[in-house]
Amino acid sequence: MAEFTLPKNSVLIEGKTFKAPAGATNIRRFEVYRWDPESGENPRIDVFELDMDNCGPMVLDAILKIKNEIDSSLTFRRSCREGVCGSCAMTINGKNSLACTKAIDSYSGTIKIYPLPHLQVVKDLVADLTHFYAQYASIKPWIETQTPAPADSERLQSKEDREKLDGLYDCVLCACCSTSCPSYWWNSERYLGPAILLQAYRWLVDSRDENTGERLDELEDPFKLYRCHTIMNCTDTCPKGLNPAKAIAETKKLLVQRKLG
């Protein structure tokens, strides 16, 4: 039987434990992934016991409390606190989400917080999204046109055409869906992944764009698009409630329709 083991420097070790203040009665336990590349040490899991009577309601509030009051070296991304920027994407109790949109009370027991899976870790909860954003740039996420711009107006579209973009433009590029996808785990060098393919479809169906043929040519590839096996993890985990799997299926349909004429 095959046996798989992690490299020695990837094996998690027991970290520090920070007890709740004396007298606290409303306590929640948080286990947080920690790794500092400059230390030369293995990643560890630190335990923080927080007094919830002095903490905001969201998981991000707990992380901010840890950084501000207990361990200022904790590293993570965050910005808007409204589920709009996508910065605070991480794995919370085994599921990718945005820490600012997840209520602490929606979880029972210990809350376990890790960086997004199957990406290189920069430090602690910060994953390296360099490749992800390079893939996003590769789909040319802007309107491309062949005809001159109108002289005295914007490029307009009907209400019906605008509605086709609903559920697509809402994507905040948090990478929760792509990093939950097994196909992306194993083929991320060539497979674009759910987030980027949803964004690609957003431009394919934009009535103002005039470069549909070239966009489809770029996607007609055994790996870029067709590594999707409809596992549906992407749709299940999206914190914005979007459906990347449907966008991928619609893109495949456009390619079939083009071949059939």
mmCIF file of C-alpha atoms in Angstrom, residues 73-248:
data_model
loop_
_atom_site.group_PDB
_atom_site.id
_atom_site.type_symbol
_atom_site.label_atom_id
_atom_site.label_comp_id
_atom_site.label_asym_id
_atom_site.label_seq_id
_atom_site.Cartn_x
_atom_site.Cartn_y
_atom_site.Cartn_z
ATOM 1 C CA SER A 73 3.122 39.209 15.083
ATOM 2 C CA LEU A 74 0.039 37.434 13.694
ATOM 3 C CA THR A 75 -0.047 38.168 9.960
ATOM 4 C CA PHE A 76 -3.137 38.204 7.732
ATOM 5 C CA ARG A 77 -4.847 40.249 5.040
ATOM 6 C CA ARG A 78 -7.968 42.344 5.576
ATOM 7 C CA SER A 79 -9.420 45.571 4.308
ATOM 8 C CA CYS A 80 -13.113 46.353 3.851
ATOM 9 C CA ARG A 81 -14.720 44.209 6.590
ATOM 10 C CA GLU A 82 -17.849 44.076 4.405
ATOM 11 C CA GLY A 83 -17.267 41.035 2.164
ATOM 12 C CA VAL A 84 -16.432 43.280 -0.771
ATOM 13 C CA CYS A 85 -12.638 43.236 -1.145
ATOM 14 C CA GLY A 86 -11.964 39.501 -0.727
ATOM 15 C CA SER A 87 -8.803 40.143 1.290
ATOM 16 C CA CYS A 88 -9.572 38.091 4.389
ATOM 17 C CA ALA A 89 -10.128 34.779 2.592
ATOM 18 C CA MET A 90 -8.974 31.842 4.714
ATOM 19 C CA THR A 91 -10.023 28.367 5.769
ATOM 20 C CA ILE A 92 -12.325 28.391 8.778
ATOM 21 C CA ASN A 93 -13.219 25.018 10.282
ATOM 22 C CA GLY A 94 -12.287 23.268 7.055
ATOM 23 C CA LYS A 95 -14.165 25.516 4.611
ATOM 24 C CA ASN A 96 -12.848 28.481 2.651
ATOM 25 C CA SER A 97 -14.621 31.727 3.411
ATOM 26 C CA LEU A 98 -14.211 35.412 4.222
ATOM 27 C CA ALA A 99 -13.470 35.954 7.893
ATOM 28 C CA CYS A 100 -15.367 39.253 7.907
ATOM 29 C CA THR A 101 -18.633 37.621 6.838
ATOM 30 C CA LYS A 102 -18.608 34.613 9.180
ATOM 31 C CA ALA A 103 -20.178 35.031 12.588
ATOM 32 C CA ILE A 104 -18.376 33.374 15.469
ATOM 33 C CA ASP A 105 -21.735 32.106 16.779
ATOM 34 C CA SER A 106 -22.297 30.196 13.522
ATOM 35 C CA TYR A 107 -19.621 27.734 14.674
ATOM 36 C CA SER A 108 -19.768 25.442 17.670
ATOM 37 C CA GLY A 109 -16.754 24.489 19.732
ATOM 38 C CA THR A 110 -13.203 25.323 18.711
ATOM 39 C CA ILE A 111 -12.735 27.510 15.636
ATOM 40 C CA LYS A 112 -9.756 26.420 13.523
ATOM 41 C CA ILE A 113 -8.241 28.995 11.183
ATOM 42 C CA TYR A 114 -5.776 28.191 8.402
ATOM 43 C CA PRO A 115 -4.549 29.945 5.237
ATOM 44 C CA LEU A 116 -6.192 29.071 1.916
ATOM 45 C CA PRO A 117 -5.155 25.510 0.964
ATOM 46 C CA HIS A 118 -2.791 24.360 -1.759
ATOM 47 C CA LEU A 119 -1.018 27.692 -2.127
ATOM 48 C CA GLN A 120 2.427 28.660 -0.956
ATOM 49 C CA VAL A 121 2.211 30.393 2.415
ATOM 50 C CA VAL A 122 3.913 33.764 2.703
ATOM 51 C CA LYS A 123 3.477 33.980 6.473
ATOM 52 C CA ASP A 124 0.811 32.795 8.926
ATOM 53 C CA LEU A 125 -2.592 33.275 7.232
ATOM 54 C CA VAL A 126 -1.245 35.018 4.121
ATOM 55 C CA ALA A 127 -1.230 32.817 1.002
ATOM 56 C CA ASP A 128 0.727 33.697 -2.148
ATOM 57 C CA LEU A 129 -1.769 34.766 -4.842
ATOM 58 C CA THR A 130 0.825 35.802 -7.439
ATOM 59 C CA HIS A 131 -0.016 32.971 -9.838
ATOM 60 C CA PHE A 132 -3.749 33.440 -9.288
ATOM 61 C CA TYR A 133 -3.588 37.091 -10.315
ATOM 62 C CA ALA A 134 -1.344 36.300 -13.286
ATOM 63 C CA GLN A 135 -4.033 33.888 -14.494
ATOM 64 C CA TYR A 136 -6.624 36.628 -14.032
ATOM 65 C CA ALA A 137 -4.573 39.011 -16.170
ATOM 66 C CA SER A 138 -4.262 36.330 -18.862
ATOM 67 C CA ILE A 139 -8.001 36.456 -19.664
ATOM 68 C CA LYS A 140 -7.802 40.217 -20.416
ATOM 69 C CA PRO A 141 -10.462 41.332 -17.924
ATOM 70 C CA TRP A 142 -11.506 44.464 -19.737
ATOM 71 C CA ILE A 143 -13.764 45.355 -22.657
ATOM 72 C CA GLU A 144 -12.093 44.835 -26.033
ATOM 73 C CA THR A 145 -13.692 46.448 -29.079
ATOM 74 C CA GLN A 146 -13.148 46.622 -32.834
ATOM 75 C CA THR A 147 -15.433 49.556 -33.619
ATOM 76 C CA PRO A 148 -14.752 53.197 -32.700
ATOM 77 C CA ALA A 149 -16.206 54.435 -29.440
ATOM 78 C CA PRO A 150 -19.415 56.503 -29.746
ATOM 79 C CA ALA A 151 -18.586 60.170 -30.100
ATOM 80 C CA ASP A 152 -21.047 61.522 -27.567
ATOM 81 C CA SER A 153 -22.010 58.623 -25.286
ATOM 82 C CA GLU A 154 -20.808 55.531 -23.504
ATOM 83 C CA ARG A 155 -21.132 52.056 -24.991
ATOM 84 C CA LEU A 156 -24.669 51.249 -23.922
ATOM 85 C CA GLN A 157 -26.393 47.926 -23.393
ATOM 86 C CA SER A 158 -29.978 46.888 -22.837
ATOM 87 C CA LYS A 159 -31.410 46.058 -19.447
ATOM 88 C CA GLU A 160 -31.657 42.423 -20.535
ATOM 89 C CA ASP A 161 -27.976 42.299 -21.565
ATOM 90 C CA ARG A 162 -26.978 43.944 -18.297
ATOM 91 C CA GLU A 163 -28.864 41.285 -16.334
ATOM 92 C CA LYS A 164 -26.697 38.593 -17.945
ATOM 93 C CA LEU A 165 -23.790 39.899 -15.873
ATOM 94 C CA ASP A 166 -25.547 39.352 -12.553
ATOM 95 C CA GLY A 167 -23.792 36.674 -10.548
ATOM 96 C CA LEU A 168 -20.584 37.285 -12.510
ATOM 97 C CA TYR A 169 -19.410 40.839 -11.868
ATOM 98 C CA ASP A 170 -20.059 40.245 -8.142
ATOM 99 C CA CYS A 171 -16.932 38.060 -7.845
ATOM 100 C CA VAL A 172 -14.377 39.642 -5.490
ATOM 101 C CA LEU A 173 -11.454 37.397 -6.535
ATOM 102 C CA CYS A 174 -10.985 36.052 -3.021
ATOM 103 C CA ALA A 175 -9.801 32.678 -4.456
ATOM 104 C CA CYS A 176 -11.992 30.677 -2.056
ATOM 105 C CA CYS A 177 -13.503 28.700 -4.940
ATOM 106 C CA SER A 178 -10.298 27.997 -6.841
ATOM 107 C CA THR A 179 -8.443 26.806 -3.747
ATOM 108 C CA SER A 180 -11.314 24.474 -2.848
ATOM 109 C CA CYS A 181 -11.149 22.765 -6.257
ATOM 110 C CA PRO A 182 -9.223 19.446 -6.457
ATOM 111 C CA SER A 183 -8.671 19.946 -10.195
ATOM 112 C CA TYR A 184 -7.007 23.271 -9.429
ATOM 113 C CA TRP A 185 -4.900 21.696 -6.696
ATOM 114 C CA TRP A 186 -3.342 19.255 -9.136
ATOM 115 C CA ASN A 187 -3.307 21.319 -12.342
ATOM 116 C CA SER A 188 -3.045 24.951 -11.261
ATOM 117 C CA GLU A 189 -0.108 25.588 -13.608
ATOM 118 C CA ARG A 190 -2.410 25.117 -16.624
ATOM 119 C CA TYR A 191 -6.020 24.946 -15.416
ATOM 120 C CA LEU A 192 -7.388 28.456 -14.854
ATOM 121 C CA GLY A 193 -9.662 27.427 -12.011
ATOM 122 C CA PRO A 194 -13.254 28.392 -11.145
ATOM 123 C CA ALA A 195 -12.695 32.038 -10.187
ATOM 124 C CA ILE A 196 -10.820 32.971 -13.348
ATOM 125 C CA LEU A 197 -13.184 31.002 -15.587
ATOM 126 C CA LEU A 198 -16.183 32.752 -14.032
ATOM 127 C CA GLN A 199 -14.465 36.064 -14.766
ATOM 128 C CA ALA A 200 -13.707 34.924 -18.323
ATOM 129 C CA TYR A 201 -17.379 34.109 -18.883
ATOM 130 C CA ARG A 202 -18.321 37.532 -17.544
ATOM 131 C CA TRP A 203 -16.546 39.095 -20.545
ATOM 132 C CA LEU A 204 -17.832 36.493 -22.997
ATOM 133 C CA VAL A 205 -21.444 37.491 -22.293
ATOM 134 C CA ASP A 206 -20.882 41.239 -22.072
ATOM 135 C CA SER A 207 -22.724 42.672 -25.074
ATOM 136 C CA ARG A 208 -20.295 45.593 -25.268
ATOM 137 C CA ASP A 209 -17.277 43.346 -25.862
ATOM 138 C CA GLU A 210 -16.406 42.618 -29.501
ATOM 139 C CA ASN A 211 -13.661 40.057 -29.050
ATOM 140 C CA THR A 212 -15.681 36.954 -28.216
ATOM 141 C CA GLY A 213 -14.040 34.788 -30.872
ATOM 142 C CA GLU A 214 -10.510 35.409 -29.648
ATOM 143 C CA ARG A 215 -11.571 34.903 -26.035
ATOM 144 C CA LEU A 216 -13.067 31.517 -26.919
ATOM 145 C CA ASP A 217 -9.932 30.604 -28.881
ATOM 146 C CA GLU A 218 -7.850 31.234 -25.754
ATOM 147 C CA LEU A 219 -10.091 29.015 -23.627
ATOM 148 C CA GLU A 220 -10.356 26.126 -26.104
ATOM 149 C CA ASP A 221 -7.573 24.172 -24.447
ATOM 150 C CA PRO A 222 -7.489 20.725 -22.798
ATOM 151 C CA PHE A 223 -6.290 22.232 -19.530
ATOM 152 C CA LYS A 224 -7.368 25.882 -19.269
ATOM 153 C CA LEU A 225 -11.076 25.024 -19.297
ATOM 154 C CA TYR A 226 -11.619 21.291 -19.559
ATOM 155 C CA ARG A 227 -9.926 20.224 -16.324
ATOM 156 C CA CYS A 228 -13.210 21.122 -14.644
ATOM 157 C CA HIS A 229 -14.926 17.883 -13.624
ATOM 158 C CA THR A 230 -18.026 19.507 -12.079
ATOM 159 C CA ILE A 231 -17.044 18.601 -8.532
ATOM 160 C CA MET A 232 -19.009 21.689 -7.365
ATOM 161 C CA ASN A 233 -16.760 22.569 -4.424
ATOM 162 C CA CYS A 234 -16.447 26.017 -5.972
ATOM 163 C CA THR A 235 -20.163 26.752 -5.853
ATOM 164 C CA ASP A 236 -20.509 25.247 -2.385
ATOM 165 C CA THR A 237 -17.793 27.397 -0.842
ATOM 166 C CA CYS A 238 -18.268 30.763 -2.597
ATOM 167 C CA PRO A 239 -18.846 33.339 0.181
ATOM 168 C CA LYS A 240 -20.784 35.544 -2.244
ATOM 169 C CA GLY A 241 -23.202 32.773 -3.220
ATOM 170 C CA LEU A 242 -22.069 32.709 -6.853
ATOM 171 C CA ASN A 243 -22.027 29.692 -9.171
ATOM 172 C CA PRO A 244 -18.658 29.309 -10.939
ATOM 173 C CA ALA A 245 -19.555 25.772 -12.051
ATOM 174 C CA LYS A 246 -22.495 27.119 -14.052
ATOM 175 C CA ALA A 247 -20.301 29.767 -15.686
ATOM 176 C CA ILE A 248 -17.820 27.064 -16.706
#
